PDB file of C-alpha atoms in Angstrom:
ATOM      1  CA  UNK K   1      -7.370  64.231  23.076  1.00  0.00           C
ATOM      2  CA  UNK K   2      -6.378  67.452  21.321  1.00  0.00           C
ATOM      3  CA  UNK K   3      -2.758  66.319  20.943  1.00  0.00           C
ATOM      4  CA  UNK K   4      -3.870  62.988  19.465  1.00  0.00           C
ATOM      5  CA  UNK K   5      -5.967  64.822  16.876  1.00  0.00           C
ATOM      6  CA  UNK K   6      -2.994  67.090  16.083  1.00  0.00           C
ATOM      7  CA  UNK K   7      -0.704  64.075  15.597  1.00  0.00           C
ATOM      8  CA  UNK K   8      -3.263  62.377  13.372  1.00  0.00           C
ATOM      9  CA  UNK K   9      -3.683  65.560  11.323  1.00  0.00           C
ATOM     10  CA  UNK K  10       0.108  65.922  10.956  1.00  0.00           C
ATOM     11  CA  UNK K  11       0.489  62.316   9.764  1.00  0.00           C
ATOM     12  CA  UNK K  12      -2.348  62.793   7.278  1.00  0.00           C
ATOM     13  CA  UNK K  13      -0.794  66.020   6.010  1.00  0.00           C
ATOM     14  CA  UNK K  14       2.577  64.354   5.396  1.00  0.00           C
ATOM     15  CA  UNK K  15       0.890  61.391   3.713  1.00  0.00           C
ATOM     16  CA  UNK K  16      -0.998  63.752   1.419  1.00  0.00           C
ATOM     17  CA  UNK K  17       2.248  65.600   0.628  1.00  0.00           C
ATOM     18  CA  UNK K  18       3.962  62.331  -0.273  1.00  0.00           C
ATOM     19  CA  UNK K  19       1.099  61.339  -2.574  1.00  0.00           C
ATOM     20  CA  UNK K  20       1.225  64.739  -4.284  1.00  0.00           C
ATOM     21  CA  UNK K  21       4.683  64.205  -5.787  1.00  0.00           C
ATOM     22  CA  UNK K  22       5.315  64.706  -9.495  1.00  0.00           C
ATOM     23  CA  UNK K  23       4.779  61.690 -11.787  1.00  0.00           C
ATOM     24  CA  UNK K  24       7.904  59.924 -12.980  1.00  0.00           C
ATOM     25  CA  UNK K  25       9.202  61.427 -16.250  1.00  0.00           C
ATOM     26  CA  UNK K  26       8.976  59.376 -19.434  1.00  0.00           C
ATOM     27  CA  UNK K  27      11.866  61.123 -21.167  1.00  0.00           C
ATOM     28  CA  UNK K  28      15.460  62.058 -20.289  1.00  0.00           C
ATOM     29  CA  UNK K  29      14.647  65.732 -19.692  1.00  0.00           C
ATOM     30  CA  UNK K  30      12.043  68.415 -20.360  1.00  0.00           C
ATOM     31  CA  UNK K  31      13.270  71.992 -20.875  1.00  0.00           C
ATOM     32  CA  UNK K  32      10.640  74.606 -19.980  1.00  0.00           C
ATOM     33  CA  UNK K  33       9.620  77.132 -22.656  1.00  0.00           C
ATOM     34  CA  UNK K  34       7.194  80.052 -22.714  1.00  0.00           C
ATOM     35  CA  UNK K  35       6.088  79.824 -26.350  1.00  0.00           C
ATOM     36  CA  UNK K  36       4.012  76.646 -26.737  1.00  0.00           C
ATOM     37  CA  UNK K  37       4.204  76.658 -30.537  1.00  0.00           C
ATOM     38  CA  UNK K  38       7.698  75.175 -30.225  1.00  0.00           C
ATOM     39  CA  UNK K  39       6.695  72.802 -27.443  1.00  0.00           C
ATOM     40  CA  UNK K  40       6.001  69.070 -27.353  1.00  0.00           C
ATOM     41  CA  UNK K  41       3.687  66.942 -25.238  1.00  0.00           C
ATOM     42  CA  UNK K  42       5.574  64.993 -22.546  1.00  0.00           C
ATOM     43  CA  UNK K  43       4.976  62.152 -20.074  1.00  0.00           C
ATOM     44  CA  UNK K  44       3.311  59.977 -22.610  1.00  0.00           C
ATOM     45  CA  UNK K  45       1.904  60.600 -26.037  1.00  0.00           C
ATOM     46  CA  UNK K  46      -1.250  62.316 -27.269  1.00  0.00           C
ATOM     47  CA  UNK K  47      -4.290  60.061 -26.893  1.00  0.00           C
ATOM     48  CA  UNK K  48      -6.420  58.857 -29.800  1.00  0.00           C
ATOM     49  CA  UNK K  49     -10.152  59.308 -29.426  1.00  0.00           C
ATOM     50  CA  UNK K  50     -11.254  56.082 -27.676  1.00  0.00           C
ATOM     51  CA  UNK K  51     -14.019  55.663 -30.243  1.00  0.00           C
ATOM     52  CA  UNK K  52     -11.384  55.395 -32.974  1.00  0.00           C
ATOM     53  CA  UNK K  53      -9.216  52.778 -31.219  1.00  0.00           C
ATOM     54  CA  UNK K  54      -8.863  49.349 -32.820  1.00  0.00           C
ATOM     55  CA  UNK K  55      -7.454  45.988 -31.759  1.00  0.00           C
ATOM     56  CA  UNK K  56      -4.286  46.764 -33.741  1.00  0.00           C
ATOM     57  CA  UNK K  57      -3.526  49.600 -31.299  1.00  0.00           C
ATOM     58  CA  UNK K  58      -2.934  46.902 -28.670  1.00  0.00           C
ATOM     59  CA  UNK K  59      -1.125  44.384 -30.880  1.00  0.00           C
ATOM     60  CA  UNK K  60       2.470  43.751 -31.974  1.00  0.00           C
ATOM     61  CA  UNK K  61       3.806  40.649 -33.729  1.00  0.00           C
ATOM     62  CA  UNK K  62       7.478  41.603 -33.631  1.00  0.00           C
ATOM     63  CA  UNK K  63       8.438  39.416 -30.674  1.00  0.00           C
ATOM     64  CA  UNK K  64       7.697  36.183 -32.532  1.00  0.00           C
ATOM     65  CA  UNK K  65      10.766  36.718 -34.745  1.00  0.00           C
ATOM     66  CA  UNK K  66      14.315  35.976 -33.493  1.00  0.00           C
ATOM     67  CA  UNK K  67      16.581  39.020 -33.371  1.00  0.00           C
ATOM     68  CA  UNK K  68      19.731  39.183 -35.504  1.00  0.00           C
ATOM     69  CA  UNK K  69      22.656  38.378 -33.206  1.00  0.00           C
ATOM     70  CA  UNK K  70      25.321  38.813 -35.900  1.00  0.00           C
ATOM     71  CA  UNK K  71      27.187  41.603 -34.124  1.00  0.00           C
ATOM     72  CA  UNK K  72      30.259  41.874 -31.919  1.00  0.00           C
ATOM     73  CA  UNK K  73      28.215  41.318 -28.752  1.00  0.00           C
ATOM     74  CA  UNK K  74      26.220  38.377 -30.052  1.00  0.00           C
ATOM     75  CA  UNK K  75      22.867  39.642 -28.793  1.00  0.00           C
ATOM     76  CA  UNK K  76      19.837  41.582 -29.972  1.00  0.00           C
ATOM     77  CA  UNK K  77      17.095  43.300 -27.984  1.00  0.00           C
ATOM     78  CA  UNK K  78      13.698  43.663 -29.668  1.00  0.00           C
ATOM     79  CA  UNK K  79      11.476  46.147 -27.784  1.00  0.00           C
ATOM     80  CA  UNK K  80       7.706  46.212 -27.484  1.00  0.00           C
ATOM     81  CA  UNK K  81       7.069  49.574 -25.863  1.00  0.00           C
ATOM     82  CA  UNK K  82       4.704  52.439 -26.596  1.00  0.00           C
ATOM     83  CA  UNK K  83       6.468  53.121 -29.911  1.00  0.00           C
ATOM     84  CA  UNK K  84       5.520  49.626 -31.142  1.00  0.00           C
ATOM     85  CA  UNK K  85       2.206  49.257 -29.252  1.00  0.00           C
ATOM     86  CA  UNK K  86       0.342  52.598 -29.065  1.00  0.00           C
ATOM     87  CA  UNK K  87      -2.180  51.106 -26.651  1.00  0.00           C
ATOM     88  CA  UNK K  88       0.533  50.931 -23.957  1.00  0.00           C
ATOM     89  CA  UNK K  89       0.363  54.710 -23.578  1.00  0.00           C
ATOM     90  CA  UNK K  90      -0.221  55.613 -19.877  1.00  0.00           C
ATOM     91  CA  UNK K  91      -0.305  51.931 -18.834  1.00  0.00           C
ATOM     92  CA  UNK K  92       3.201  51.843 -17.323  1.00  0.00           C
ATOM     93  CA  UNK K  93       4.445  48.579 -18.807  1.00  0.00           C
ATOM     94  CA  UNK K  94       6.435  47.269 -21.782  1.00  0.00           C
ATOM     95  CA  UNK K  95       8.228  44.148 -22.987  1.00  0.00           C
ATOM     96  CA  UNK K  96      11.438  43.103 -24.722  1.00  0.00           C
ATOM     97  CA  UNK K  97      12.661  39.954 -26.377  1.00  0.00           C
ATOM     98  CA  UNK K  98      16.383  39.266 -26.068  1.00  0.00           C
ATOM     99  CA  UNK K  99      18.177  36.807 -28.340  1.00  0.00           C
ATOM    100  CA  UNK K 100      21.703  35.597 -27.575  1.00  0.00           C
ATOM    101  CA  UNK K 101      24.167  33.785 -29.797  1.00  0.00           C
ATOM    102  CA  UNK K 102      26.376  31.218 -28.034  1.00  0.00           C
ATOM    103  CA  UNK K 103      28.404  33.247 -25.509  1.00  0.00           C
ATOM    104  CA  UNK K 104      26.460  36.346 -26.496  1.00  0.00           C
ATOM    105  CA  UNK K 105      26.288  39.281 -24.083  1.00  0.00           C
ATOM    106  CA  UNK K 106      23.668  41.887 -23.310  1.00  0.00           C
ATOM    107  CA  UNK K 107      26.269  44.276 -21.878  1.00  0.00           C
ATOM    108  CA  UNK K 108      26.096  46.228 -18.613  1.00  0.00           C
ATOM    109  CA  UNK K 109      23.329  48.827 -18.888  1.00  0.00           C
ATOM    110  CA  UNK K 110      20.601  50.536 -16.887  1.00  0.00           C
ATOM    111  CA  UNK K 111      16.940  51.400 -17.371  1.00  0.00           C
ATOM    112  CA  UNK K 112      16.511  54.843 -15.791  1.00  0.00           C
ATOM    113  CA  UNK K 113      12.722  54.570 -15.606  1.00  0.00           C
ATOM    114  CA  UNK K 114      11.936  50.898 -15.004  1.00  0.00           C
ATOM    115  CA  UNK K 115      12.402  47.744 -12.975  1.00  0.00           C
ATOM    116  CA  UNK K 116      12.881  44.664 -15.168  1.00  0.00           C
ATOM    117  CA  UNK K 117      11.694  41.084 -14.601  1.00  0.00           C
ATOM    118  CA  UNK K 118      13.473  38.694 -16.972  1.00  0.00           C
ATOM    119  CA  UNK K 119      12.317  35.141 -17.766  1.00  0.00           C
ATOM    120  CA  UNK K 120      14.508  32.637 -19.639  1.00  0.00           C
ATOM    121  CA  UNK K 121      12.788  30.600 -22.344  1.00  0.00           C
ATOM    122  CA  UNK K 122      15.778  28.857 -23.847  1.00  0.00           C
ATOM    123  CA  UNK K 123      19.465  28.439 -22.955  1.00  0.00           C
ATOM    124  CA  UNK K 124      21.528  29.225 -19.868  1.00  0.00           C
ATOM    125  CA  UNK K 125      22.240  32.801 -18.790  1.00  0.00           C
ATOM    126  CA  UNK K 126      24.584  34.258 -16.203  1.00  0.00           C
ATOM    127  CA  UNK K 127      22.903  37.460 -15.020  1.00  0.00           C
ATOM    128  CA  UNK K 128      23.521  40.067 -12.369  1.00  0.00           C
ATOM    129  CA  UNK K 129      23.161  43.615 -11.130  1.00  0.00           C
ATOM    130  CA  UNK K 130      25.309  45.944  -9.039  1.00  0.00           C
ATOM    131  CA  UNK K 131      23.949  48.118  -6.227  1.00  0.00           C
ATOM    132  CA  UNK K 132      24.652  51.836  -5.918  1.00  0.00           C
ATOM    133  CA  UNK K 133      27.572  53.451  -4.076  1.00  0.00           C
ATOM    134  CA  UNK K 134      29.183  52.946  -1.641  1.00  0.00           C
ATOM    135  CA  UNK K 135      28.611  49.176  -1.416  1.00  0.00           C
ATOM    136  CA  UNK K 136      28.507  48.279  -5.150  1.00  0.00           C
ATOM    137  CA  UNK K 137      27.400  44.747  -4.273  1.00  0.00           C
ATOM    138  CA  UNK K 138      27.096  42.279  -7.139  1.00  0.00           C
ATOM    139  CA  UNK K 139      24.004  40.051  -7.102  1.00  0.00           C
ATOM    140  CA  UNK K 140      24.410  37.272  -9.660  1.00  0.00           C
ATOM    141  CA  UNK K 141      22.714  34.020 -10.622  1.00  0.00           C
ATOM    142  CA  UNK K 142      22.789  31.373 -13.346  1.00  0.00           C
ATOM    143  CA  UNK K 143      19.366  31.042 -14.949  1.00  0.00           C
ATOM    144  CA  UNK K 144      17.818  28.090 -16.762  1.00  0.00           C
ATOM    145  CA  UNK K 145      14.602  27.863 -18.826  1.00  0.00           C
ATOM    146  CA  UNK K 146      11.656  28.888 -16.657  1.00  0.00           C
ATOM    147  CA  UNK K 147      13.789  30.887 -14.204  1.00  0.00           C
ATOM    148  CA  UNK K 148      13.053  34.550 -13.468  1.00  0.00           C
ATOM    149  CA  UNK K 149      15.369  37.292 -12.190  1.00  0.00           C
ATOM    150  CA  UNK K 150      14.561  40.901 -11.260  1.00  0.00           C
ATOM    151  CA  UNK K 151      16.755  43.924 -11.992  1.00  0.00           C
ATOM    152  CA  UNK K 152      15.774  46.916  -9.789  1.00  0.00           C
ATOM    153  CA  UNK K 153      15.124  50.248 -11.454  1.00  0.00           C
ATOM    154  CA  UNK K 154      18.204  52.267 -12.389  1.00  0.00           C
ATOM    155  CA  UNK K 155      20.818  49.664 -11.374  1.00  0.00           C
ATOM    156  CA  UNK K 156      23.525  48.432 -13.758  1.00  0.00           C
ATOM    157  CA  UNK K 157      22.790  44.884 -14.930  1.00  0.00           C
ATOM    158  CA  UNK K 158      23.768  42.368 -17.620  1.00  0.00           C
ATOM    159  CA  UNK K 159      23.043  38.950 -19.126  1.00  0.00           C
ATOM    160  CA  UNK K 160      25.632  36.578 -20.592  1.00  0.00           C
ATOM    161  CA  UNK K 161      24.877  33.347 -22.463  1.00  0.00           C
ATOM    162  CA  UNK K 162      27.257  30.812 -20.941  1.00  0.00           C
ATOM    163  CA  UNK K 163      25.967  27.941 -23.081  1.00  0.00           C
ATOM    164  CA  UNK K 164      27.159  26.538 -26.395  1.00  0.00           C
ATOM    165  CA  UNK K 165      23.716  27.047 -27.938  1.00  0.00           C
ATOM    166  CA  UNK K 166      21.536  30.098 -28.515  1.00  0.00           C
ATOM    167  CA  UNK K 167      19.440  31.551 -25.706  1.00  0.00           C
ATOM    168  CA  UNK K 168      16.159  33.475 -25.608  1.00  0.00           C
ATOM    169  CA  UNK K 169      14.633  35.554 -22.828  1.00  0.00           C
ATOM    170  CA  UNK K 170      11.609  37.808 -22.460  1.00  0.00           C
ATOM    171  CA  UNK K 171      11.406  40.660 -19.963  1.00  0.00           C
ATOM    172  CA  UNK K 172       8.695  42.925 -18.631  1.00  0.00           C
ATOM    173  CA  UNK K 173       9.547  46.499 -17.658  1.00  0.00           C
ATOM    174  CA  UNK K 174       7.582  48.817 -15.403  1.00  0.00           C
ATOM    175  CA  UNK K 175       7.358  51.730 -17.853  1.00  0.00           C
ATOM    176  CA  UNK K 176       5.911  52.312 -21.298  1.00  0.00           C
ATOM    177  CA  UNK K 177       9.262  53.986 -22.091  1.00  0.00           C
ATOM    178  CA  UNK K 178      11.906  52.501 -19.759  1.00  0.00           C
ATOM    179  CA  UNK K 179      14.927  53.983 -21.539  1.00  0.00           C
ATOM    180  CA  UNK K 180      18.287  52.258 -21.745  1.00  0.00           C
ATOM    181  CA  UNK K 181      21.814  53.490 -21.029  1.00  0.00           C
ATOM    182  CA  UNK K 182      24.533  51.103 -22.225  1.00  0.00           C
ATOM    183  CA  UNK K 183      27.500  51.884 -19.994  1.00  0.00           C
ATOM    184  CA  UNK K 184      30.385  51.297 -22.429  1.00  0.00           C
ATOM    185  CA  UNK K 185      28.691  53.081 -25.326  1.00  0.00           C
ATOM    186  CA  UNK K 186      27.577  56.023 -23.177  1.00  0.00           C
ATOM    187  CA  UNK K 187      31.035  56.560 -21.721  1.00  0.00           C
ATOM    188  CA  UNK K 188      33.268  55.817 -24.705  1.00  0.00           C
ATOM    189  CA  UNK K 189      30.850  56.404 -27.578  1.00  0.00           C
ATOM    190  CA  UNK K 190      29.202  59.678 -26.554  1.00  0.00           C
ATOM    191  CA  UNK K 191      28.603  62.408 -29.133  1.00  0.00           C
ATOM    192  CA  UNK K 192      30.656  64.565 -28.866  1.00  0.00           C
ATOM    193  CA  UNK K 193      33.291  62.465 -27.066  1.00  0.00           C
ATOM    194  CA  UNK K 194      34.000  62.948 -23.373  1.00  0.00           C
ATOM    195  CA  UNK K 195      37.460  64.481 -22.838  1.00  0.00           C
ATOM    196  CA  UNK K 196      40.184  61.832 -22.689  1.00  0.00           C
ATOM    197  CA  UNK K 197      41.586  63.700 -19.670  1.00  0.00           C
ATOM    198  CA  UNK K 198      38.350  63.002 -17.821  1.00  0.00           C
ATOM    199  CA  UNK K 199      38.142  59.339 -18.816  1.00  0.00           C
ATOM    200  CA  UNK K 200      41.852  58.649 -18.250  1.00  0.00           C
ATOM    201  CA  UNK K 201      41.581  59.916 -14.682  1.00  0.00           C
ATOM    202  CA  UNK K 202      38.204  58.294 -14.006  1.00  0.00           C
ATOM    203  CA  UNK K 203      39.313  54.835 -15.158  1.00  0.00           C
ATOM    204  CA  UNK K 204      42.969  55.215 -14.141  1.00  0.00           C
ATOM    205  CA  UNK K 205      44.237  54.362 -17.627  1.00  0.00           C
ATOM    206  CA  UNK K 206      46.424  56.271 -20.071  1.00  0.00           C
ATOM    207  CA  UNK K 207      45.018  58.488 -22.814  1.00  0.00           C
ATOM    208  CA  UNK K 208      46.096  56.090 -25.574  1.00  0.00           C
ATOM    209  CA  UNK K 209      43.788  53.453 -24.130  1.00  0.00           C
ATOM    210  CA  UNK K 210      40.965  56.015 -23.937  1.00  0.00           C
ATOM    211  CA  UNK K 211      41.539  56.970 -27.578  1.00  0.00           C
ATOM    212  CA  UNK K 212      41.496  53.279 -28.546  1.00  0.00           C
ATOM    213  CA  UNK K 213      38.221  52.652 -26.728  1.00  0.00           C
ATOM    214  CA  UNK K 214      36.597  55.758 -28.177  1.00  0.00           C
ATOM    215  CA  UNK K 215      37.561  54.616 -31.671  1.00  0.00           C
ATOM    216  CA  UNK K 216      35.602  51.368 -31.329  1.00  0.00           C
ATOM    217  CA  UNK K 217      32.156  50.858 -32.839  1.00  0.00           C
ATOM    218  CA  UNK K 218      29.694  50.654 -29.964  1.00  0.00           C
ATOM    219  CA  UNK K 219      26.367  48.959 -30.648  1.00  0.00           C
ATOM    220  CA  UNK K 220      22.990  50.056 -29.282  1.00  0.00           C
ATOM    221  CA  UNK K 221      22.417  46.867 -27.224  1.00  0.00           C
TER     222      UNK K 221
END
């Protein structure tokens, strides 16, 4: 009887420890400081007095307008996160609208703080994500209007319009501030640039190719 109680207590203790973990960060990093006058509030934004809230705090009309796809990738992502909808603060969700020109690409990228569920409204998209090392498995599917595909948190994923007409998709993300890291821009368009010695060895290409890629204009998509 005593051992059973001990086991039950141990399980409860570990469960309590697991539940006591830190909340997921809502920014890339947070450097500790001692003097709060130079500090900022993190993991969300300051809250408005609930008595002063209005319907407009929970409203955004920006997703009704098509995004401008006149760029080298032929796509545009329009976000609806806590920066556009203040009422999303602390609610752990956000949205995006993605417009694609014919053969437009939303290039390989990750969301470090969110899982994404994408629904196609118009057009035909080839989508996929790649799992982490060591397997690096590619999961891919062709989506039609009404289809939904899920991209797990933190994994590299993409969408490519394989049709001859425009495409439109909406996606929900499991964070008010999911973040986005576009792989090509982060690697070849960082500020300041990553050493060409590093990139030449990492990608097994010569430095001239690295210099060429770093000289390109990388969009924010």
